[in-house]
Coordinates of C-alpha atoms and ligand atoms in Angstrom, one line a residue:
M16 CA 11.1 11.3 -25.2
I17 CA 11.1 12.6 -21.6
S18 CA 12.7 10.9 -18.6
V19 CA 10.9 9.1 -15.8
E20 CA 11.6 12.1 -13.5
E21 CA 10.3 14.7 -16.0
A22 CA 7.2 12.7 -16.6
L23 CA 6.6 12.3 -12.8
A24 CA 7.1 16.0 -12.2
K25 CA 4.7 16.8 -15.0
V26 CA 2.0 14.4 -13.6
L27 CA 2.4 15.7 -10.1
S28 CA 2.1 19.3 -11.3
Y29 CA -1.4 18.6 -12.5
V30 CA -2.7 17.0 -9.3
H31 CA -3.6 18.7 -6.0
I32 CA -4.5 17.9 -2.5
L33 CA -8.2 17.1 -2.2
E34 CA -10.8 18.5 0.2
T35 CA -11.4 17.2 3.7
E36 CA -14.2 15.0 5.0
E37 CA -15.4 13.8 8.4
K38 CA -15.4 10.0 8.7
Y39 CA -15.5 7.1 11.1
V40 CA -12.0 6.3 12.1
L41 CA -12.1 2.7 10.8
D42 CA -13.1 4.0 7.4
C43 CA -10.1 6.2 7.1
L44 CA -7.2 3.9 7.5
G45 CA -4.3 5.1 5.3
Q46 CA -5.9 8.6 5.0
V47 CA -4.2 11.8 6.2
L48 CA -5.5 13.6 9.3
A49 CA -6.8 17.1 8.5
E50 CA -7.0 18.4 12.0
D51 CA -4.8 18.6 15.1
I52 CA -6.0 16.2 17.8
Y53 CA -5.7 17.5 21.3
S54 CA -6.5 15.4 24.3
A55 CA -9.3 16.3 26.7
L56 CA -8.2 13.5 29.0
D57 CA -5.2 12.2 30.9
I58 CA -4.4 8.7 29.6
P59 CA -4.5 6.7 31.7
P60 CA -7.1 8.8 33.6
A61 CA -5.9 7.7 37.0
D62 CA -2.9 6.0 38.7
N63 CA -3.5 2.3 38.3
T64 CA -1.7 -1.0 38.7
A65 CA 0.4 -2.6 35.9
M66 CA 0.3 -6.0 37.6
D67 CA -2.0 -8.3 39.5
G68 CA -1.0 -8.2 43.2
Y69 CA -1.5 -6.3 46.4
A70 CA -1.6 -2.6 46.8
V71 CA 0.5 -1.7 49.9
R72 CA 2.6 1.0 51.5
A73 CA 6.2 0.4 50.5
E74 CA 7.4 1.0 54.1
D75 CA 5.4 -2.1 55.1
T76 CA 7.5 -4.3 52.9
R77 CA 10.8 -3.1 54.2
G78 CA 13.1 -6.1 55.1
S79 CA 10.6 -8.7 53.9
S80 CA 12.0 -11.8 52.1
E81 CA 11.0 -15.4 51.4
K82 CA 12.8 -16.4 54.6
S83 CA 11.2 -13.6 56.7
P84 CA 7.9 -12.5 55.2
R85 CA 6.1 -9.5 56.6
F86 CA 2.4 -10.2 57.1
L87 CA -0.4 -7.6 56.2
R88 CA -4.1 -7.7 56.8
V89 CA -6.1 -7.9 53.6
V90 CA -8.9 -5.3 53.8
G91 CA -10.5 -5.6 50.3
T92 CA -10.2 -6.7 46.7
V93 CA -10.5 -4.4 43.6
P94 CA -11.0 -5.6 40.1
A95 CA -10.2 -3.5 37.0
G96 CA -13.0 -1.0 36.3
Y97 CA -14.0 -0.4 40.0
I98 CA -12.9 2.0 42.7
T99 CA -12.6 0.6 46.2
E100 CA -13.9 2.6 49.2
H101 CA -11.3 0.9 51.4
E102 CA -8.0 2.7 52.2
V103 CA -4.6 1.1 52.6
E104 CA -3.3 1.9 56.1
L105 CA -0.1 0.8 57.7
G106 CA -0.2 -2.9 58.2
T107 CA -2.9 -3.6 55.5
A108 CA -3.1 -4.5 51.8
I109 CA -5.8 -4.5 49.1
R110 CA -5.8 -7.3 46.5
I111 CA -5.8 -5.6 43.1
M112 CA -6.1 -6.6 39.4
T113 CA -4.2 -5.1 36.5
G114 CA -5.8 -1.8 35.4
A115 CA -7.6 -1.1 38.7
V116 CA -7.2 2.3 40.2
I117 CA -4.7 2.5 43.1
P118 CA -6.6 2.7 46.4
Q119 CA -6.2 5.6 48.7
G120 CA -3.2 5.3 50.9
A121 CA -1.3 2.7 48.8
D122 CA 1.9 3.7 47.1
S123 CA 3.1 0.5 45.5
I124 CA 2.2 -3.0 44.3
V125 CA 3.5 -6.3 45.4
R126 CA 3.0 -8.8 42.6
F127 CA 1.1 -12.1 43.4
E128 CA 4.3 -14.1 42.7
D129 CA 6.1 -12.1 45.5
T130 CA 3.5 -13.1 48.1
D131 CA 2.6 -16.4 49.8
E132 CA -0.9 -16.3 48.2
E133 CA -0.4 -19.6 46.4
Q134 CA 0.0 -21.5 49.7
R135 CA -3.2 -20.1 51.0
Q136 CA -6.7 -21.5 50.4
G137 CA -10.0 -19.8 50.1
S138 CA -10.4 -16.1 50.6
V139 CA -7.3 -14.5 52.0
S140 CA -7.5 -12.4 55.1
E141 CA -3.8 -12.1 55.6
I142 CA -1.0 -12.1 53.1
G143 CA 2.8 -12.7 53.5
I144 CA 5.0 -10.3 51.5
L145 CA 8.1 -12.1 50.2
K146 CA 9.9 -9.1 48.7
E147 CA 10.6 -5.5 49.4
V148 CA 9.2 -3.0 46.9
K149 CA 10.0 0.6 46.4
P150 CA 7.4 3.4 46.4
G151 CA 5.8 3.6 42.9
A152 CA 6.5 -0.1 42.1
D153 CA 4.3 -1.3 39.2
I154 CA 2.1 1.8 39.3
R155 CA 1.2 3.4 36.0
R156 CA 0.8 7.1 36.5
A157 CA -2.2 9.2 35.4
G158 CA -1.3 10.9 32.1
E159 CA 1.9 8.9 31.6
D160 CA 0.9 8.1 28.0
I161 CA -1.0 11.2 27.1
T162 CA -1.4 14.4 29.2
R163 CA -4.6 16.4 29.1
G164 CA -4.4 19.3 26.8
S165 CA -1.5 18.0 24.8
L166 CA -1.3 17.7 21.0
V167 CA -1.5 14.0 20.4
L168 CA -1.8 13.6 16.6
S169 CA -1.0 16.5 14.3
K170 CA -2.5 17.4 11.0
G171 CA -0.7 15.4 8.3
T172 CA -0.4 12.2 10.3
V173 CA -1.5 9.0 8.4
I174 CA -4.2 7.0 10.2
R175 CA -2.8 3.6 10.9
P176 CA -4.0 1.0 13.4
S177 CA -2.1 2.7 16.2
E178 CA -3.7 6.0 15.4
A179 CA -7.1 4.3 15.3
G180 CA -6.4 3.0 18.8
I181 CA -5.2 6.4 20.1
L182 CA -8.3 8.1 18.8
A183 CA -10.5 5.5 20.4
S184 CA -8.6 5.9 23.7
L185 CA -9.6 9.6 23.5
G186 CA -13.2 8.7 22.9
R187 CA -13.2 9.9 19.2
N188 CA -15.1 7.9 16.6
K189 CA -14.9 10.4 13.8
V190 CA -12.1 12.5 12.5
K191 CA -11.4 15.0 9.7
V192 CA -9.3 13.6 7.0
I193 CA -8.3 14.4 3.4
R194 CA -10.8 12.5 1.2
R195 CA -9.8 9.6 -1.0
P196 CA -9.6 10.3 -4.8
V197 CA -12.0 8.7 -7.1
V198 CA -10.1 7.1 -10.0
A199 CA -12.1 6.3 -13.2
I200 CA -10.7 3.3 -15.0
L201 CA -11.4 2.6 -18.6
A202 CA -10.0 -0.3 -20.6
T203 CA -9.8 0.1 -24.4
G204 CA -9.6 -2.5 -27.1
D205 CA -11.9 -4.4 -29.5
E206 CA -10.3 -7.6 -28.3
L207 CA -11.4 -7.2 -24.7
V208 CA -14.3 -9.1 -23.1
D209 CA -15.5 -8.5 -19.6
I210 CA -14.8 -11.4 -17.2
T211 CA -18.5 -12.0 -16.8
Q212 CA -18.9 -12.8 -20.5
P213 CA -18.0 -15.9 -22.6
L214 CA -14.7 -15.7 -24.3
L215 CA -15.1 -15.8 -28.1
P216 CA -12.4 -16.5 -30.7
G217 CA -10.0 -13.7 -31.1
K218 CA -10.9 -12.2 -27.8
I219 CA -9.1 -12.0 -24.4
Y220 CA -10.4 -11.1 -20.9
N221 CA -10.0 -7.6 -19.7
S222 CA -7.5 -8.0 -16.9
N223 CA -6.0 -4.5 -16.7
T224 CA -9.2 -3.0 -15.2
Y225 CA -8.8 -5.4 -12.3
S226 CA -5.1 -5.1 -11.7
V227 CA -5.4 -1.3 -11.9
A228 CA -8.6 -1.2 -9.7
A229 CA -6.7 -3.3 -7.2
L230 CA -3.8 -0.9 -7.2
V231 CA -6.1 2.0 -6.8
K232 CA -7.6 0.4 -3.7
R233 CA -4.2 -0.7 -2.4
Y234 CA -3.0 2.9 -2.4
G235 CA -6.2 4.3 -0.9
G236 CA -8.2 5.5 -3.9
I237 CA -11.7 4.6 -4.9
P238 CA -11.9 2.8 -8.3
Q239 CA -14.7 3.8 -10.6
I240 CA -14.9 1.0 -13.2
L241 CA -16.2 2.2 -16.5
G242 CA -15.7 -1.1 -18.4
I243 CA -14.4 -1.4 -21.9
A244 CA -14.4 1.1 -24.8
Q245 CA -14.1 -0.1 -28.3
D246 CA -11.3 1.1 -30.5
N247 CA -13.3 3.9 -32.2
E248 CA -13.6 7.5 -31.4
S249 CA -17.3 7.5 -30.6
S250 CA -17.1 4.6 -28.2
L251 CA -14.1 6.1 -26.5
V252 CA -15.7 9.6 -26.2
T253 CA -18.9 8.2 -24.8
K254 CA -17.1 6.2 -22.2
L255 CA -14.7 9.0 -21.3
R256 CA -17.6 11.3 -20.6
Q257 CA -19.0 8.9 -18.1
G258 CA -16.0 9.4 -15.8
L259 CA -15.6 13.1 -15.8
D260 CA -16.5 13.5 -12.1
A261 CA -13.5 11.5 -11.1
D262 CA -10.3 13.0 -9.6
L263 CA -8.1 11.1 -11.9
F264 CA -8.9 9.3 -15.1
I265 CA -6.9 6.2 -16.1
T266 CA -7.2 4.5 -19.5
T267 CA -5.3 1.4 -20.5
G268 CA -4.3 0.5 -24.0
G269 CA -4.6 2.4 -27.3
V270 CA -1.6 4.6 -26.8
S271 CA 0.9 2.9 -29.1
M272 CA 1.5 3.4 -32.8
G273 CA -1.2 1.0 -34.1
D274 CA -3.9 1.8 -36.5
Y275 CA -6.5 1.8 -33.8
D276 CA -4.6 3.5 -31.0
M277 CA -6.9 6.5 -30.5
I278 CA -6.3 7.6 -27.0
K279 CA -3.9 10.4 -28.0
D280 CA -6.3 11.7 -30.7
V281 CA -9.3 11.6 -28.3
L282 CA -7.2 13.3 -25.5
A283 CA -6.4 16.0 -28.0
T284 CA -10.0 16.7 -28.8
E285 CA -11.5 16.1 -25.3
G286 CA -8.7 17.9 -23.5
E287 CA -5.0 18.5 -23.9
I288 CA -1.9 16.2 -24.1
A289 CA 0.9 17.1 -21.7
F290 CA 3.3 14.4 -22.9
W291 CA 3.5 11.1 -24.8
T292 CA 6.2 8.5 -24.5
V293 CA 8.7 8.2 -21.6
R294 CA 12.2 6.8 -21.7
M295 CA 11.4 3.6 -19.9
K296 CA 10.9 -0.1 -20.5
P297 CA 8.2 -1.3 -20.1
G298 CA 5.8 1.6 -20.4
K299 CA 7.3 3.8 -23.2
P300 CA 4.0 4.8 -24.9
L301 CA 2.6 6.3 -21.6
A302 CA 0.4 9.3 -22.4
F303 CA -0.7 12.1 -20.0
G304 CA -2.9 15.0 -20.3
T305 CA -6.1 16.5 -19.1
L306 CA -9.8 16.0 -20.0
K307 CA -12.0 19.1 -20.1
T308 CA -15.3 19.2 -18.4
V309 CA -17.4 21.5 -16.3
D310 CA -18.1 21.4 -12.6
E311 CA -21.5 21.4 -10.9
R312 CA -21.6 25.2 -11.2
G313 CA -20.9 25.1 -14.8
N314 CA -17.3 26.3 -14.4
P315 CA -14.6 24.7 -16.6
R316 CA -12.7 22.0 -14.9
S317 CA -10.0 19.7 -16.1
I318 CA -9.1 16.3 -14.8
P319 CA -5.8 14.6 -15.1
Q320 CA -5.7 11.6 -17.4
L321 CA -3.1 8.9 -17.5
G322 CA -3.2 6.8 -20.6
L323 CA -1.4 3.7 -19.5
P324 CA -0.1 1.3 -22.1
G325 CA -2.3 -1.8 -22.7
N326 CA 0.2 -4.6 -22.0
P327 CA -0.7 -5.9 -18.6
V328 CA 2.9 -5.5 -17.1
S329 CA 3.3 -2.0 -18.6
S330 CA 0.1 -0.8 -17.2
M331 CA 1.0 -2.0 -13.7
V332 CA 4.6 -0.7 -13.8
T333 CA 3.5 2.7 -15.1
F334 CA 0.8 2.8 -12.5
E335 CA 3.3 2.2 -9.7
L336 CA 5.6 4.9 -11.1
F337 CA 3.0 7.6 -12.0
A338 CA -0.5 6.9 -10.8
R339 CA 0.5 5.9 -7.3
P340 CA 2.4 9.1 -6.5
A341 CA -0.5 11.1 -8.0
I342 CA -3.0 9.3 -5.8
L343 CA -0.8 9.7 -2.7
K344 CA -0.4 13.4 -3.4
M345 CA -4.1 14.0 -3.7
M346 CA -4.5 12.2 -0.4
G347 CA -2.2 14.7 1.2
K348 CA 0.7 12.2 1.7
R349 CA 4.2 13.7 1.9
N350 CA 6.2 10.6 1.1
L351 CA 5.4 9.6 -2.5
E352 CA 8.2 7.2 -3.0
K353 CA 8.2 3.4 -2.8
P354 CA 11.1 2.1 -0.7
T355 CA 14.2 1.5 -2.8
I356 CA 17.0 -0.8 -1.7
E357 CA 20.3 -1.9 -3.1
A358 CA 20.7 -5.5 -4.1
V359 CA 23.1 -7.8 -5.9
V360 CA 21.5 -8.8 -9.1
E361 CA 21.8 -12.5 -9.9
D362 CA 21.0 -12.4 -13.6
R363 CA 22.3 -10.3 -16.5
V364 CA 19.8 -7.6 -17.5
V365 CA 20.2 -6.0 -20.9
N366 CA 19.1 -2.6 -22.0
T367 CA 18.9 -2.5 -25.8
D368 CA 17.8 1.1 -26.6
G369 CA 18.8 3.5 -23.9
R370 CA 15.6 3.5 -21.8
R371 CA 15.4 2.9 -18.1
V372 CA 14.6 -0.7 -17.6
F373 CA 12.4 -1.9 -14.8
A374 CA 12.9 -5.7 -14.6
R375 CA 10.6 -7.8 -12.5
A376 CA 12.5 -9.5 -9.7
M377 CA 12.2 -11.4 -6.5
V378 CA 14.4 -9.9 -3.8
E379 CA 15.6 -12.1 -1.0
K380 CA 17.7 -11.4 2.0
R381 CA 20.5 -13.8 2.6
R382 CA 23.3 -13.4 5.2
G383 CA 22.2 -9.8 5.8
K384 CA 22.4 -8.8 2.1
Y385 CA 19.7 -8.4 -0.6
F386 CA 19.8 -10.5 -3.7
A387 CA 17.5 -9.9 -6.7
R388 CA 16.6 -12.7 -9.2
L389 CA 14.6 -12.1 -12.3
T390 CA 11.2 -13.7 -12.4
G391 CA 11.6 -15.4 -15.8
P392 CA 10.7 -14.0 -19.2
Q393 CA 10.3 -10.2 -19.1
G394 CA 7.8 -9.7 -21.9
S395 CA 5.4 -6.9 -21.1
G396 CA 2.5 -9.2 -21.7
I397 CA 3.7 -11.8 -19.1
L398 CA 1.7 -10.8 -16.1
T399 CA 2.9 -13.8 -14.1
S400 CA 6.3 -12.1 -14.1
M401 CA 4.7 -9.4 -11.9
S402 CA 2.9 -11.9 -9.7
L403 CA 6.2 -13.7 -8.9
A404 CA 8.0 -10.4 -8.2
N405 CA 8.3 -8.3 -5.1
G406 CA 10.5 -5.6 -6.7
L407 CA 11.6 -3.9 -9.9
V408 CA 15.4 -4.0 -10.7
I409 CA 16.4 -0.7 -12.3
V410 CA 18.9 -0.6 -15.2
P411 CA 19.8 3.1 -15.8
E412 CA 19.2 4.4 -19.4
D413 CA 22.9 5.0 -20.0
K414 CA 24.0 1.4 -19.1
P415 CA 23.7 -1.2 -21.9
S416 CA 23.5 -4.0 -19.3
V417 CA 24.0 -5.0 -15.7
E418 CA 25.9 -8.2 -15.1
A419 CA 25.2 -10.9 -12.6
G420 CA 26.9 -9.9 -9.3
E421 CA 26.6 -6.2 -9.9
K422 CA 24.8 -3.9 -7.4
V423 CA 21.6 -2.5 -8.6
K424 CA 18.8 -0.3 -7.2
V425 CA 15.5 -2.1 -6.7
I426 CA 12.1 -0.5 -6.1
M427 CA 10.3 -2.7 -3.7
L428 CA 6.7 -3.3 -4.7
D429 CA 6.0 -5.1 -1.5
W430 CA 7.9 -7.0 1.1
N431 CA 6.0 -10.2 0.5
E432 CA 4.5 -10.2 4.0
E433 CA 1.6 -12.2 2.6
Ligands
LIG504 P1 -2.5 -1.6 -26.8 O1 -1.7 -0.8 -25.9 O2 -3.9 -1.3 -26.9 O3 -1.9 -1.8 -28.2 O4 -2.4 -3.1 -26.2 C1 -1.2 -3.8 -26.0 C2 -1.4 -5.2 -25.7 O5 -2.1 -5.3 -24.4 C3 -2.3 -6.0 -26.6 O6 -1.8 -7.3 -26.7 C4 -3.7 -6.0 -25.9 O7 -4.5 -7.1 -26.3 C5 -3.3 -6.0 -24.5 N1 -4.3 -5.4 -23.6 C6 -4.8 -4.1 -23.8 N2 -5.7 -3.9 -22.9 C7 -5.8 -5.0 -22.1 C8 -6.6 -5.3 -21.0 N3 -7.5 -4.4 -20.5 N4 -6.5 -6.5 -20.4 C9 -5.6 -7.4 -20.9 N5 -4.8 -7.1 -22.0 C10 -4.9 -5.9 -22.6
LIG505 MG1 -5.5 -1.7 -28.0

């Protein structure tokens, strides 16, 4: 049986960064930029005001205070989006709104609250300045965010909301990114019924397809749902062949020791097995290999296939540990690891047979420290234990147990922002 690290290294050695595509920015959130983005513009394009107020010459405000205001003649008003033809000369001011370009002649802004505007009615032809300002006060300089010609976003950057905003501020609506992987998902089991069908005696609904497809989406892939294969070779082979255009093939179930666990046999005939069984709990019967096919030119091609165990918790945990990094690698991401923290475990966790245990836990921060509490019974069929959890407490393979109060490592599945 290989270790989690060996299994992950093997999986990653079979997946490669995908090709690039050009897409609308809002369609590539979470994708990796495949081009360097240089700016053809200064951002902001011109000096403009950071505040609503009056554009003035700083020397005109010298010595002014609430007790002895200096009075300036108002020669115009300029809202954001317009350029005034008026100039600020000594003794004059222009009323100006946030974002408007600084008028000729002005070198600073006096905010509304530092003038006597509130006491004046109607349109203002003269304004009292209640405070001295320095040259440059409340002026945002052209190019202070981005200078023309500079490298703004480099290849390899992940597109997040702030990158979407930056690209828009440069006038870009499409960018080149590494494409999302298509992940074929096939559930196996004679007991499974699709959620659109009535549930007959002896049957259960196929839930793995949905948890796995949701994980694929969460991490940026495109799920290709192939439905359910029966536990016989011909049904499996037929269904497998429907997903051979995918970048990664995920099956669930059929990898244990049971009479009808056929995935390994089918993998062996339709491709090659790279490993079977990993020293972990849940998830031991994980199988990995490649399926052989041909590409559109008729050249042989093989696609990586992860045979996740059928138990709903096992399939999700093995997905997080192996399928997620594979998807992220294909997308060109460099950080393939989930955040891991150290926490004080509040329950005893036992490790009966020398495998690495991933126990479902809820992590909470109290008085600046993380505490991890198990989310009830840990059977690998108890999917609610995942739903209640935000992390996986790790018990190393060489430790027979961790006791309440001990420090443990926890892989954070999410920070429960929702
Ligand atoms: P297997 O790995 O095929 O032996 O399945 C292990 C356990 O997981 C069995 O109790 C199955 O009924 C259950 N199981 C397998 N596939 C699914 C699925 N797609 N949805 C829900 N439960 C499943
Ligand atoms: Mg089965």
